[in-house]
Every structure is written in C-alpha cells, then in structure tokens.
PDB file of C-alpha atoms in Angstrom:
ATOM      1  CA  MET A 219      -2.968   4.488  15.807  1.00  0.00           C
ATOM      2  CA  ALA A 220      -5.782   5.969  13.757  1.00  0.00           C
ATOM      3  CA  ALA A 221      -4.230   9.419  13.370  1.00  0.00           C
ATOM      4  CA  ALA A 222      -0.884   8.129  12.167  1.00  0.00           C
ATOM      5  CA  ASN A 223      -2.375   5.942   9.478  1.00  0.00           C
ATOM      6  CA  ALA A 224      -5.232   8.168   8.398  1.00  0.00           C
ATOM      7  CA  VAL A 225      -5.889   8.323   4.671  1.00  0.00           C
ATOM      8  CA  THR A 226      -7.829  11.371   3.598  1.00  0.00           C
ATOM      9  CA  ALA A 227     -10.278   9.719   1.204  1.00  0.00           C
ATOM     10  CA  ASN A 228     -13.686   8.923   2.650  1.00  0.00           C
ATOM     11  CA  TYR A 229     -15.563   7.044  -0.084  1.00  0.00           C
ATOM     12  CA  VAL A 230     -13.937   9.428  -2.587  1.00  0.00           C
ATOM     13  CA  LEU A 231     -11.697   8.419  -5.471  1.00  0.00           C
ATOM     14  CA  LYS A 232      -8.774  10.683  -4.677  1.00  0.00           C
ATOM     15  CA  PRO A 233      -6.360  11.052  -7.613  1.00  0.00           C
ATOM     16  CA  PRO A 234      -2.704  10.085  -7.229  1.00  0.00           C
ATOM     17  CA  PRO A 235      -0.438  12.970  -6.161  1.00  0.00           C
ATOM     18  CA  TYR A 236       0.975  13.205  -9.713  1.00  0.00           C
ATOM     19  CA  SER A 237      -0.384  13.092 -13.247  1.00  0.00           C
ATOM     20  CA  LEU A 238      -1.251   9.693 -14.677  1.00  0.00           C
ATOM     21  CA  ASP A 239       1.730   9.795 -17.030  1.00  0.00           C
ATOM     22  CA  ALA A 240       4.226  11.048 -14.434  1.00  0.00           C
ATOM     23  CA  LEU A 241       5.609   7.602 -13.551  1.00  0.00           C
ATOM     24  CA  GLU A 242       6.501   6.674 -17.112  1.00  0.00           C
ATOM     25  CA  PRO A 243       8.438   4.778 -18.348  1.00  0.00           C
ATOM     26  CA  HIS A 244       8.410   2.740 -15.131  1.00  0.00           C
ATOM     27  CA  MET A 245       4.630   2.613 -14.764  1.00  0.00           C
ATOM     28  CA  SER A 246       2.613   3.530 -17.824  1.00  0.00           C
ATOM     29  CA  LYS A 247      -0.243   5.971 -18.115  1.00  0.00           C
ATOM     30  CA  GLN A 248      -2.336   3.063 -19.401  1.00  0.00           C
ATOM     31  CA  THR A 249      -1.697   1.117 -16.190  1.00  0.00           C
ATOM     32  CA  LEU A 250      -2.766   4.101 -14.071  1.00  0.00           C
ATOM     33  CA  GLU A 251      -5.861   4.622 -16.227  1.00  0.00           C
ATOM     34  CA  PHE A 252      -6.947   1.033 -15.639  1.00  0.00           C
ATOM     35  CA  HIS A 253      -5.618   0.460 -12.129  1.00  0.00           C
ATOM     36  CA  TRP A 254      -6.630   3.783 -10.572  1.00  0.00           C
ATOM     37  CA  GLY A 255      -9.374   4.779 -12.998  1.00  0.00           C
ATOM     38  CA  LYS A 256     -11.208   1.443 -13.087  1.00  0.00           C
ATOM     39  CA  HIS A 257     -10.093  -0.948 -10.318  1.00  0.00           C
ATOM     40  CA  HIS A 258      -9.707   1.633  -7.552  1.00  0.00           C
ATOM     41  CA  ARG A 259     -12.847   3.441  -8.691  1.00  0.00           C
ATOM     42  CA  ALA A 260     -14.834   0.193  -8.506  1.00  0.00           C
ATOM     43  CA  TYR A 261     -13.793  -0.393  -4.884  1.00  0.00           C
ATOM     44  CA  VAL A 262     -14.910   3.116  -3.918  1.00  0.00           C
ATOM     45  CA  ASP A 263     -18.188   2.922  -5.843  1.00  0.00           C
ATOM     46  CA  ASN A 264     -19.021  -0.515  -4.443  1.00  0.00           C
ATOM     47  CA  LEU A 265     -18.244   0.616  -0.903  1.00  0.00           C
ATOM     48  CA  LYS A 266     -20.635   3.550  -1.235  1.00  0.00           C
ATOM     49  CA  LYS A 267     -23.409   1.134  -2.179  1.00  0.00           C
ATOM     50  CA  GLN A 268     -22.552  -1.294   0.624  1.00  0.00           C
ATOM     51  CA  VAL A 269     -22.618   1.239   3.450  1.00  0.00           C
ATOM     52  CA  LEU A 270     -25.568   3.301   2.228  1.00  0.00           C
ATOM     53  CA  GLY A 271     -28.231   3.294   4.928  1.00  0.00           C
ATOM     54  CA  THR A 272     -26.154   1.171   7.326  1.00  0.00           C
ATOM     55  CA  GLU A 273     -24.492   2.004  10.635  1.00  0.00           C
ATOM     56  CA  LEU A 274     -21.193   2.295   8.745  1.00  0.00           C
ATOM     57  CA  GLU A 275     -22.357   5.197   6.605  1.00  0.00           C
ATOM     58  CA  GLY A 276     -20.628   8.430   7.554  1.00  0.00           C
ATOM     59  CA  ASN A 277     -17.667   6.742   9.236  1.00  0.00           C
ATOM     60  CA  THR A 278     -14.146   7.232   7.977  1.00  0.00           C
ATOM     61  CA  LEU A 279     -12.665   4.759   5.560  1.00  0.00           C
ATOM     62  CA  GLN A 280     -10.178   3.610   8.181  1.00  0.00           C
ATOM     63  CA  HIS A 281     -12.937   3.108  10.744  1.00  0.00           C
ATOM     64  CA  ILE A 282     -14.771   0.856   8.315  1.00  0.00           C
ATOM     65  CA  VAL A 283     -11.607  -1.142   7.600  1.00  0.00           C
ATOM     66  CA  LEU A 284     -10.881  -1.692  11.281  1.00  0.00           C
ATOM     67  CA  ASN A 285     -14.455  -2.483  12.244  1.00  0.00           C
ATOM     68  CA  THR A 286     -15.273  -4.875   9.401  1.00  0.00           C
ATOM     69  CA  TYR A 287     -12.125  -6.982   9.644  1.00  0.00           C
ATOM     70  CA  ASN A 288     -13.806  -8.696  12.605  1.00  0.00           C
ATOM     71  CA  LYS A 289     -10.692 -10.577  13.748  1.00  0.00           C
ATOM     72  CA  GLY A 290     -10.341 -12.221  10.342  1.00  0.00           C
ATOM     73  CA  ASP A 291     -13.982 -13.239  10.013  1.00  0.00           C
ATOM     74  CA  ILE A 292     -14.482 -10.364   7.622  1.00  0.00           C
ATOM     75  CA  LEU A 293     -17.771  -8.548   7.165  1.00  0.00           C
ATOM     76  CA  PRO A 294     -19.136  -7.658   3.709  1.00  0.00           C
ATOM     77  CA  ALA A 295     -17.790  -4.095   3.464  1.00  0.00           C
ATOM     78  CA  PHE A 296     -14.227  -4.995   4.418  1.00  0.00           C
ATOM     79  CA  ASN A 297     -12.801  -5.922   1.027  1.00  0.00           C
ATOM     80  CA  ASN A 298     -13.967  -2.802  -0.776  1.00  0.00           C
ATOM     81  CA  ALA A 299     -13.055  -0.503   2.118  1.00  0.00           C
ATOM     82  CA  ALA A 300      -9.614  -2.000   2.603  1.00  0.00           C
ATOM     83  CA  GLN A 301      -8.865  -2.040  -1.108  1.00  0.00           C
ATOM     84  CA  ALA A 302      -9.890   1.620  -1.378  1.00  0.00           C
ATOM     85  CA  TRP A 303      -7.570   2.415   1.560  1.00  0.00           C
ATOM     86  CA  ASN A 304      -4.726   0.246   0.273  1.00  0.00           C
ATOM     87  CA  HIS A 305      -4.779   1.763  -3.189  1.00  0.00           C
ATOM     88  CA  GLU A 306      -4.639   5.343  -1.996  1.00  0.00           C
ATOM     89  CA  PHE A 307      -1.760   4.375   0.293  1.00  0.00           C
ATOM     90  CA  PHE A 308      -0.032   2.688  -2.675  1.00  0.00           C
ATOM     91  CA  TRP A 309      -0.316   5.731  -4.986  1.00  0.00           C
ATOM     92  CA  GLU A 310       1.133   7.887  -2.234  1.00  0.00           C
ATOM     93  CA  SER A 311       4.018   5.420  -1.774  1.00  0.00           C
ATOM     94  CA  MET A 312       5.383   6.420  -5.189  1.00  0.00           C
ATOM     95  CA  LYS A 313       6.663   9.545  -6.874  1.00  0.00           C
ATOM     96  CA  PRO A 314       8.274  10.482 -10.198  1.00  0.00           C
ATOM     97  CA  GLY A 315      12.017  10.004  -9.921  1.00  0.00           C
ATOM     98  CA  GLY A 316      11.699   7.843  -6.820  1.00  0.00           C
ATOM     99  CA  GLY A 317      13.587   4.784  -5.726  1.00  0.00           C
ATOM    100  CA  GLY A 318      17.134   4.378  -4.553  1.00  0.00           C
ATOM    101  CA  LYS A 319      18.059   4.390  -0.880  1.00  0.00           C
ATOM    102  CA  PRO A 320      16.493   6.450   1.892  1.00  0.00           C
ATOM    103  CA  GLY A 321      18.501   8.527   4.311  1.00  0.00           C
ATOM    104  CA  GLY A 322      18.322   9.869   7.818  1.00  0.00           C
ATOM    105  CA  GLU A 323      16.501   8.105  10.631  1.00  0.00           C
ATOM    106  CA  LEU A 324      14.681   5.758   8.268  1.00  0.00           C
ATOM    107  CA  MET A 325      17.959   4.399   6.940  1.00  0.00           C
ATOM    108  CA  ASP A 326      19.297   4.095  10.484  1.00  0.00           C
ATOM    109  CA  LEU A 327      16.284   1.982  11.462  1.00  0.00           C
ATOM    110  CA  ILE A 328      16.546  -0.164   8.323  1.00  0.00           C
ATOM    111  CA  GLU A 329      20.198  -0.891   9.119  1.00  0.00           C
ATOM    112  CA  ARG A 330      19.348  -1.590  12.768  1.00  0.00           C
ATOM    113  CA  ASP A 331      16.405  -3.895  12.095  1.00  0.00           C
ATOM    114  CA  PHE A 332      17.545  -5.660   8.899  1.00  0.00           C
ATOM    115  CA  GLY A 333      21.331  -5.428   9.100  1.00  0.00           C
ATOM    116  CA  SER A 334      21.722  -3.387   5.919  1.00  0.00           C
ATOM    117  CA  TYR A 335      19.687  -1.747   3.187  1.00  0.00           C
ATOM    118  CA  ASP A 336      20.644  -4.571   0.833  1.00  0.00           C
ATOM    119  CA  LYS A 337      19.242  -7.111   3.282  1.00  0.00           C
ATOM    120  CA  PHE A 338      16.031  -5.124   3.616  1.00  0.00           C
ATOM    121  CA  TYR A 339      15.776  -4.861  -0.180  1.00  0.00           C
ATOM    122  CA  GLU A 340      16.272  -8.618  -0.495  1.00  0.00           C
ATOM    123  CA  GLU A 341      13.627  -9.431   2.128  1.00  0.00           C
ATOM    124  CA  PHE A 342      11.056  -6.923   0.864  1.00  0.00           C
ATOM    125  CA  THR A 343      11.346  -7.963  -2.785  1.00  0.00           C
ATOM    126  CA  ALA A 344      11.206 -11.634  -1.766  1.00  0.00           C
ATOM    127  CA  ALA A 345       8.025 -11.036   0.249  1.00  0.00           C
ATOM    128  CA  ALA A 346       6.405  -9.286  -2.705  1.00  0.00           C
ATOM    129  CA  ALA A 347       7.499 -11.970  -5.160  1.00  0.00           C
ATOM    130  CA  THR A 348       6.349 -14.889  -3.011  1.00  0.00           C
ATOM    131  CA  GLN A 349       2.938 -13.560  -1.963  1.00  0.00           C
ATOM    132  CA  PHE A 350       0.814 -16.295  -3.524  1.00  0.00           C
ATOM    133  CA  GLY A 351      -1.968 -15.007  -5.716  1.00  0.00           C
ATOM    134  CA  SER A 352      -3.366 -11.550  -5.035  1.00  0.00           C
ATOM    135  CA  GLY A 353      -2.108  -9.366  -2.219  1.00  0.00           C
ATOM    136  CA  TRP A 354       0.412  -6.854  -0.943  1.00  0.00           C
ATOM    137  CA  ALA A 355       3.850  -6.557   0.621  1.00  0.00           C
ATOM    138  CA  TRP A 356       4.407  -3.951   3.331  1.00  0.00           C
ATOM    139  CA  LEU A 357       7.057  -2.288   5.400  1.00  0.00           C
ATOM    140  CA  ALA A 358       5.440  -1.687   8.772  1.00  0.00           C
ATOM    141  CA  TYR A 359       6.356  -0.237  12.160  1.00  0.00           C
ATOM    142  CA  ASP A 360       5.439  -2.476  15.085  1.00  0.00           C
ATOM    143  CA  LYS A 361       6.560  -2.251  18.695  1.00  0.00           C
ATOM    144  CA  GLU A 362       9.137   0.383  17.695  1.00  0.00           C
ATOM    145  CA  LYS A 363      10.720  -1.886  15.098  1.00  0.00           C
ATOM    146  CA  LEU A 364      10.478  -2.174  11.339  1.00  0.00           C
ATOM    147  CA  LYS A 365       9.138  -5.389   9.902  1.00  0.00           C
ATOM    148  CA  ILE A 366       8.087  -6.776   6.525  1.00  0.00           C
ATOM    149  CA  VAL A 367       4.585  -8.166   6.164  1.00  0.00           C
ATOM    150  CA  LYS A 368       2.848  -9.774   3.222  1.00  0.00           C
ATOM    151  CA  THR A 369      -0.917  -9.975   3.136  1.00  0.00           C
ATOM    152  CA  ALA A 370      -3.477 -11.697   0.957  1.00  0.00           C
ATOM    153  CA  ASN A 371      -6.279  -9.979  -0.927  1.00  0.00           C
ATOM    154  CA  ALA A 372      -7.293  -6.756   0.911  1.00  0.00           C
ATOM    155  CA  VAL A 373      -5.711  -7.332   4.331  1.00  0.00           C
ATOM    156  CA  ASN A 374      -3.309  -4.629   5.516  1.00  0.00           C
ATOM    157  CA  PRO A 375      -1.195  -3.944   8.627  1.00  0.00           C
ATOM    158  CA  LEU A 376      -3.847  -1.674  10.135  1.00  0.00           C
ATOM    159  CA  VAL A 377      -5.890  -4.715  11.108  1.00  0.00           C
ATOM    160  CA  LEU A 378      -2.755  -6.465  12.393  1.00  0.00           C
ATOM    161  CA  ASP A 379      -2.138  -3.625  14.873  1.00  0.00           C
ATOM    162  CA  SER A 380       0.878  -2.240  13.021  1.00  0.00           C
ATOM    163  CA  PHE A 381       1.631   1.075  11.320  1.00  0.00           C
ATOM    164  CA  PRO A 382       1.999   0.683   7.538  1.00  0.00           C
ATOM    165  CA  LEU A 383       4.877   2.695   6.073  1.00  0.00           C
ATOM    166  CA  LEU A 384       5.243   1.392   2.512  1.00  0.00           C
ATOM    167  CA  THR A 385       3.358  -0.986   0.250  1.00  0.00           C
ATOM    168  CA  ILE A 386       3.549  -2.566  -3.173  1.00  0.00           C
ATOM    169  CA  ASP A 387       0.446  -3.963  -4.830  1.00  0.00           C
ATOM    170  CA  VAL A 388       1.114  -7.432  -6.239  1.00  0.00           C
ATOM    171  CA  TRP A 389      -2.344  -8.124  -7.574  1.00  0.00           C
ATOM    172  CA  GLU A 390      -1.816  -9.063 -11.213  1.00  0.00           C
ATOM    173  CA  HIS A 391      -3.723  -6.048 -12.490  1.00  0.00           C
ATOM    174  CA  ALA A 392      -1.069  -3.813 -10.884  1.00  0.00           C
ATOM    175  CA  TYR A 393       1.615  -4.819 -13.357  1.00  0.00           C
ATOM    176  CA  TYR A 394       0.289  -6.982 -16.171  1.00  0.00           C
ATOM    177  CA  LEU A 395      -0.064  -4.258 -18.805  1.00  0.00           C
ATOM    178  CA  ASP A 396       3.576  -3.214 -18.324  1.00  0.00           C
ATOM    179  CA  PHE A 397       5.279  -6.447 -17.266  1.00  0.00           C
ATOM    180  CA  GLN A 398       2.904  -9.290 -18.221  1.00  0.00           C
ATOM    181  CA  ASN A 399       3.756 -12.197 -15.886  1.00  0.00           C
ATOM    182  CA  ARG A 400       7.157 -10.797 -14.825  1.00  0.00           C
ATOM    183  CA  ARG A 401       6.265  -9.841 -11.267  1.00  0.00           C
ATOM    184  CA  PRO A 402       9.921  -9.776 -10.088  1.00  0.00           C
ATOM    185  CA  ASP A 403      10.776  -7.170 -12.755  1.00  0.00           C
ATOM    186  CA  TYR A 404       7.853  -5.009 -11.635  1.00  0.00           C
ATOM    187  CA  ILE A 405       8.979  -5.259  -8.006  1.00  0.00           C
ATOM    188  CA  LYS A 406      12.556  -4.258  -8.833  1.00  0.00           C
ATOM    189  CA  THR A 407      11.311  -1.330 -10.907  1.00  0.00           C
ATOM    190  CA  PHE A 408       9.143  -0.189  -8.019  1.00  0.00           C
ATOM    191  CA  MET A 409      12.044  -0.285  -5.573  1.00  0.00           C
ATOM    192  CA  ASN A 410      14.650   1.200  -7.890  1.00  0.00           C
ATOM    193  CA  ASN A 411      12.599   3.889  -9.627  1.00  0.00           C
ATOM    194  CA  LEU A 412       9.280   4.612  -7.908  1.00  0.00           C
ATOM    195  CA  VAL A 413       9.368   4.450  -4.083  1.00  0.00           C
ATOM    196  CA  SER A 414       8.825   7.773  -2.333  1.00  0.00           C
ATOM    197  CA  TRP A 415      11.085   7.512   0.690  1.00  0.00           C
ATOM    198  CA  GLU A 416       9.851  10.964   1.710  1.00  0.00           C
ATOM    199  CA  ALA A 417       6.342   9.530   2.119  1.00  0.00           C
ATOM    200  CA  VAL A 418       7.695   6.568   4.071  1.00  0.00           C
ATOM    201  CA  THR A 419       9.685   8.852   6.365  1.00  0.00           C
ATOM    202  CA  SER A 420       6.648  11.045   6.974  1.00  0.00           C
ATOM    203  CA  ARG A 421       4.610   7.981   7.917  1.00  0.00           C
ATOM    204  CA  LEU A 422       7.386   6.814  10.247  1.00  0.00           C
ATOM    205  CA  TYR A 423       7.367  10.143  12.089  1.00  0.00           C
ATOM    206  CA  ALA A 424       3.581   9.996  12.382  1.00  0.00           C
ATOM    207  CA  ALA A 425       3.765   6.453  13.784  1.00  0.00           C
ATOM    208  CA  LYS A 426       6.408   7.411  16.328  1.00  0.00           C
ATOM    209  CA  SER A 427       4.355  10.443  17.342  1.00  0.00           C
ATOM    210  CA  ALA A 428       1.236   8.324  17.802  1.00  0.00           C
ATOM    211  CA  LEU A 429       3.098   5.842  19.971  1.00  0.00           C
ATOM    212  CA  SER A 430       4.517   8.570  22.194  1.00  0.00           C
ATOM    213  CA  SER A 431       1.223  10.375  22.723  1.00  0.00           C
TER     214      SER A 431
END
C-alpha cells in the first residue's frame, strides 16, 4: 500500500501544484496564504521538532503516520505527521478549472459502487457536511471497491487500511475566510469547481497496481 499512497514531502512544506491565486474565485489567495502558508507550515515545522533525535527521524512522512497511529492510541507525532500528509494530499486533489464529473474507469466504478454519480455526490457532500467538528471526508478504495469515509481531526484512510483517492478538508480554517460558517456552500464549490478528477484517477490506478503486485 505504501507505494500507491506515497506523498513526496518528507518534513518539507511542498507548495500546491498551482499558484496561490489559481483557484480564485472559488478558493481565495488569502485562504491559501493562511491555510497552506500558516496552518500546513505549522504541522511540518512541529513535526520536525517532534522527531528530531528520535527513532522516527529520517523516516518517510507516511511511515511516521502509519507507525504513530498505534491502532487508535495515537503517539505524539501522529497529529502533525498526518496533518502534513493530509494537507499535501488535499492541495493535490484540486486544480484550476476542476470539478464536474469524471470519466473513464473512475466513472464506471462510481456508477457500479454508488448507483450513479448523483448518488455519489449526495453521499460525499453529506459525509463532509456532517463530520462533526474538525476532520475530513474521503473517497477511498478498499477491497477493490470505492467507499466514502469521514474522519475526525488528523485520521486518514491510510491508517484504516484503505487507499485514499480524494479528500476535502472540513476543518473550519479551510473555508472560514471565504464562506464563514457556510460549510455546505464550500463543499459544493469544491465538488463543482475544484476537484481534480485526473489526480483521483491517477491514485486509483496506483491503488489497483499496488493490489495486483
């Protein structure tokens, strides 16, 4: 599983794969400056301090996430490591001019596993809207099927033995500057205007390859 879900950053604040103003008007430059430039940076900086001089130092970010989850009895480095991983995965889940419906094999699997794209859209947006407090909603690949998962705080599908394909950050800092308390509007904007289905498809192929190897 590790190869399919690998994120390149290793205690490094990797920039999003687009300029900070490239998602406007759907996600503002100001949001990226705060969310990526301050929140994400803090997770990376804090992780560096936590692992310095420990047995975790020098391991990949994903290794730290998997080995500090500790079956839910999380160890100190987990939250910063997982949040660093989750955020990079989130930035790479979006692109300028994104949204709409996917095509190809991904759409075939969505229709197989959810009945229709509209049903998937309804279930994914509901999961994101109803995640209480801080957390994430995910599309994941598990046992050769797509499923929707919502997780609290820093938890992600990696530690639940699934392959993450898509995520939306529903921590309040992800949307408050642009949408205030209107989380459902933020979620709809993400789905309709920001999702990179190309990234999701690439992750699906990587997951399928990992399972067949």
